[in-house]
mmCIF file of C-alpha atoms in Angstrom:
data_model
loop_
_atom_site.group_PDB
_atom_site.id
_atom_site.type_symbol
_atom_site.label_atom_id
_atom_site.label_comp_id
_atom_site.label_asym_id
_atom_site.label_seq_id
_atom_site.Cartn_x
_atom_site.Cartn_y
_atom_site.Cartn_z
ATOM 1 C CA MET A 190 -14.814 6.285 -12.336
ATOM 2 C CA THR A 191 -17.866 6.059 -10.115
ATOM 3 C CA THR A 192 -18.718 9.009 -7.921
ATOM 4 C CA ALA A 193 -20.504 9.317 -4.612
ATOM 5 C CA PRO A 194 -22.471 12.515 -4.020
ATOM 6 C CA GLY A 195 -20.515 15.112 -2.110
ATOM 7 C CA VAL A 196 -17.259 13.139 -1.960
ATOM 8 C CA LEU A 197 -13.839 14.035 -3.327
ATOM 9 C CA VAL A 198 -11.141 11.349 -3.612
ATOM 10 C CA ARG A 199 -7.647 12.667 -2.843
ATOM 11 C CA PRO A 200 -4.206 11.406 -1.814
ATOM 12 C CA LEU A 201 -3.658 10.957 1.924
ATOM 13 C CA GLY A 202 -0.869 12.596 3.881
ATOM 14 C CA GLU A 203 0.537 12.714 7.392
ATOM 15 C CA GLU A 204 -2.005 15.375 8.347
ATOM 16 C CA ASP A 205 -4.737 12.733 7.885
ATOM 17 C CA LEU A 206 -3.323 10.352 10.521
ATOM 18 C CA PRO A 207 -5.632 11.451 13.395
ATOM 19 C CA ALA A 208 -8.756 10.840 11.267
ATOM 20 C CA LEU A 209 -7.317 7.547 9.977
ATOM 21 C CA GLU A 210 -6.571 6.356 13.516
ATOM 22 C CA ARG A 211 -10.110 7.212 14.653
ATOM 23 C CA MET A 212 -11.768 5.383 11.756
ATOM 24 C CA GLU A 213 -9.377 2.429 11.984
ATOM 25 C CA GLN A 214 -10.262 1.906 15.664
ATOM 26 C CA GLU A 215 -14.011 2.342 15.080
ATOM 27 C CA LEU A 216 -14.099 0.022 12.079
ATOM 28 C CA PHE A 217 -11.607 -2.699 12.960
ATOM 29 C CA GLY A 218 -11.473 -2.723 16.779
ATOM 30 C CA PRO A 219 -8.940 -5.222 18.146
ATOM 31 C CA GLY A 220 -7.565 -5.897 14.644
ATOM 32 C CA ALA A 221 -6.970 -2.198 13.894
ATOM 33 C CA TRP A 222 -3.579 -1.093 12.638
ATOM 34 C CA SER A 223 -1.531 0.957 15.099
ATOM 35 C CA SER A 224 -0.794 4.620 14.423
ATOM 36 C CA ALA A 225 2.799 3.629 13.612
ATOM 37 C CA SER A 226 1.598 1.040 11.087
ATOM 38 C CA LEU A 227 -0.712 3.575 9.458
ATOM 39 C CA ALA A 228 2.132 6.100 9.184
ATOM 40 C CA GLU A 229 4.427 3.456 7.671
ATOM 41 C CA GLU A 230 1.761 2.467 5.142
ATOM 42 C CA LEU A 231 1.274 6.052 3.965
ATOM 43 C CA SER A 232 4.953 6.421 3.111
ATOM 44 C CA GLY A 233 5.903 2.821 2.285
ATOM 45 C CA PRO A 234 7.493 1.893 -1.043
ATOM 46 C CA GLY A 235 4.988 0.924 -3.712
ATOM 47 C CA ARG A 236 2.081 2.210 -1.586
ATOM 48 C CA TRP A 237 -0.712 4.524 -2.766
ATOM 49 C CA TYR A 238 -3.269 5.734 -0.214
ATOM 50 C CA ILE A 239 -6.352 7.808 -0.917
ATOM 51 C CA GLY A 240 -9.068 9.359 1.176
ATOM 52 C CA ALA A 241 -12.692 10.206 0.533
ATOM 53 C CA GLU A 242 -13.390 13.716 1.755
ATOM 54 C CA ASP A 243 -16.839 15.172 2.371
ATOM 55 C CA VAL A 244 -16.807 18.302 0.178
ATOM 56 C CA ALA A 245 -19.246 20.169 2.445
ATOM 57 C CA THR A 246 -17.362 19.657 5.704
ATOM 58 C CA GLY A 247 -13.829 18.698 4.627
ATOM 59 C CA ALA A 248 -14.056 15.641 6.923
ATOM 60 C CA LEU A 249 -12.369 12.419 5.902
ATOM 61 C CA VAL A 250 -15.140 9.807 5.503
ATOM 62 C CA GLY A 251 -13.141 6.955 4.009
ATOM 63 C CA TYR A 252 -9.675 5.701 3.165
ATOM 64 C CA ALA A 253 -8.124 3.019 1.015
ATOM 65 C CA GLY A 254 -4.675 1.795 0.102
ATOM 66 C CA LEU A 255 -2.926 -0.171 -2.599
ATOM 67 C CA TRP A 256 0.492 -1.821 -2.784
ATOM 68 C CA PHE A 257 2.124 -2.585 -6.134
ATOM 69 C CA ASP A 258 4.953 -5.133 -6.229
ATOM 70 C CA GLY A 259 5.828 -4.753 -9.908
ATOM 71 C CA PHE A 260 3.271 -7.249 -11.191
ATOM 72 C CA ASP A 261 0.233 -7.549 -8.910
ATOM 73 C CA ALA A 262 -1.503 -4.846 -6.915
ATOM 74 C CA GLN A 263 -2.798 -5.653 -3.439
ATOM 75 C CA VAL A 264 -5.680 -3.797 -1.795
ATOM 76 C CA MET A 265 -4.246 -3.170 1.653
ATOM 77 C CA THR A 266 -7.378 -1.677 3.215
ATOM 78 C CA ILE A 267 -10.667 0.045 2.527
ATOM 79 C CA GLY A 268 -12.585 1.711 5.321
ATOM 80 C CA THR A 269 -15.660 3.915 5.235
ATOM 81 C CA ASP A 270 -16.883 5.948 8.192
ATOM 82 C CA SER A 271 -19.834 4.067 9.663
ATOM 83 C CA ALA A 272 -22.168 7.051 9.096
ATOM 84 C CA ARG A 273 -21.398 6.956 5.334
ATOM 85 C CA GLN A 274 -21.492 3.206 4.727
ATOM 86 C CA GLY A 275 -23.856 2.134 1.969
ATOM 87 C CA ALA A 276 -23.648 5.532 0.237
ATOM 88 C CA GLY A 277 -21.171 4.554 -2.501
ATOM 89 C CA VAL A 278 -17.998 5.818 -0.810
ATOM 90 C CA GLY A 279 -16.370 2.361 -0.806
ATOM 91 C CA THR A 280 -17.220 1.883 -4.480
ATOM 92 C CA VAL A 281 -15.618 5.205 -5.403
ATOM 93 C CA MET A 282 -12.425 4.327 -3.541
ATOM 94 C CA LEU A 283 -12.252 0.771 -4.938
ATOM 95 C CA ASP A 284 -12.750 2.118 -8.471
ATOM 96 C CA ALA A 285 -9.875 4.568 -7.882
ATOM 97 C CA LEU A 286 -7.592 1.775 -6.609
ATOM 98 C CA VAL A 287 -8.368 -0.462 -9.605
ATOM 99 C CA ALA A 288 -7.853 2.422 -12.044
ATOM 100 C CA HIS A 289 -4.503 3.208 -10.416
ATOM 101 C CA ALA A 290 -3.465 -0.461 -10.605
ATOM 102 C CA ARG A 291 -4.354 -0.499 -14.322
ATOM 103 C CA GLY A 292 -2.282 2.647 -14.820
ATOM 104 C CA LEU A 293 0.685 0.941 -13.160
ATOM 105 C CA GLY A 294 0.320 -2.041 -15.506
ATOM 106 C CA ALA A 295 -0.649 -4.507 -12.775
ATOM 107 C CA GLY A 296 -1.683 -7.959 -13.950
ATOM 108 C CA ASN A 297 -4.167 -8.528 -11.115
ATOM 109 C CA VAL A 298 -5.623 -6.806 -8.097
ATOM 110 C CA LEU A 299 -5.633 -9.067 -5.044
ATOM 111 C CA LEU A 300 -7.197 -8.695 -1.606
ATOM 112 C CA GLU A 301 -8.277 -10.469 1.554
ATOM 113 C CA VAL A 302 -11.667 -9.915 3.159
ATOM 114 C CA ARG A 303 -13.261 -11.324 6.297
ATOM 115 C CA VAL A 304 -15.563 -14.217 5.457
ATOM 116 C CA ASP A 305 -18.274 -12.595 7.621
ATOM 117 C CA ASN A 306 -18.068 -9.128 6.009
ATOM 118 C CA GLU A 307 -21.067 -9.388 3.670
ATOM 119 C CA PRO A 308 -21.139 -5.695 2.629
ATOM 120 C CA ALA A 309 -17.464 -5.837 1.576
ATOM 121 C CA LEU A 310 -17.956 -9.149 -0.232
ATOM 122 C CA ARG A 311 -20.849 -7.622 -2.206
ATOM 123 C CA LEU A 312 -18.700 -4.568 -3.042
ATOM 124 C CA TYR A 313 -15.820 -6.688 -4.328
ATOM 125 C CA GLU A 314 -18.001 -9.140 -6.237
ATOM 126 C CA ARG A 315 -19.902 -6.273 -7.933
ATOM 127 C CA ALA A 316 -16.498 -4.933 -9.054
ATOM 128 C CA GLY A 317 -15.656 -8.300 -10.648
ATOM 129 C CA PHE A 318 -13.441 -9.846 -7.951
ATOM 130 C CA ARG A 319 -13.654 -13.635 -7.629
ATOM 131 C CA ARG A 320 -12.906 -15.790 -4.593
ATOM 132 C CA MET A 321 -9.711 -17.828 -4.912
ATOM 133 C CA GLY A 322 -9.425 -19.517 -1.525
ATOM 134 C CA ARG A 323 -9.833 -19.272 2.220
ATOM 135 C CA ARG A 324 -7.121 -18.305 4.714
ATOM 136 C CA ARG A 325 -7.853 -19.836 8.097
ATOM 137 C CA GLY A 326 -7.416 -17.529 11.088
ATOM 138 C CA TYR A 327 -6.086 -14.706 8.888
ATOM 139 C CA TYR A 328 -7.557 -11.878 10.960
ATOM 140 C CA GLN A 329 -6.040 -11.699 14.414
ATOM 141 C CA PRO A 330 -6.625 -11.395 17.314
ATOM 142 C CA GLU A 331 -10.210 -12.390 16.398
ATOM 143 C CA ASN A 332 -9.041 -15.580 14.601
ATOM 144 C CA VAL A 333 -11.452 -14.979 11.695
ATOM 145 C CA ASP A 334 -10.938 -16.521 8.266
ATOM 146 C CA ALA A 335 -10.457 -14.476 5.109
ATOM 147 C CA TRP A 336 -11.404 -15.015 1.508
ATOM 148 C CA THR A 337 -8.614 -14.244 -0.926
ATOM 149 C CA MET A 338 -10.000 -12.555 -4.018
ATOM 150 C CA SER A 339 -8.608 -11.606 -7.398
ATOM 151 C CA LEU A 340 -9.512 -9.272 -10.251
ATOM 152 C CA PRO A 341 -7.559 -9.944 -13.459
ATOM 153 C CA LEU A 342 -6.585 -6.750 -15.277
ATOM 154 C CA ARG A 343 -4.980 -8.278 -18.375
#
């Protein structure tokens, strides 16, 4: 697994909800998940959520989630605090999600990403994800298209 200096990847819990809500609003604005949605995701069946914690301060600087349906794993979200973007935090979390999906025996890891999110597209393509198709108006309320991407694990 890749590491980012000064970051520890750990499971998320209810106590992390205030930090998750703050980052979700800052990163995703009008399309951000509500606090209720975040809480449901953390405890939902087949879900696995992790956080990237700054070891010096204990602050949560990133979060990511995976859903496993019995065959494919779906990246539900990856978010990195804006002050830590470009420092490898997203790579560490994505590597952890893919490793977990492999451990579950998933056939593929799937995701959607905004067509205009170049840093995320570079992250996913470096990890081996390939574009499968475009979903028109996937991200609401902004009405922005998404690329669907896949990483075969078998």
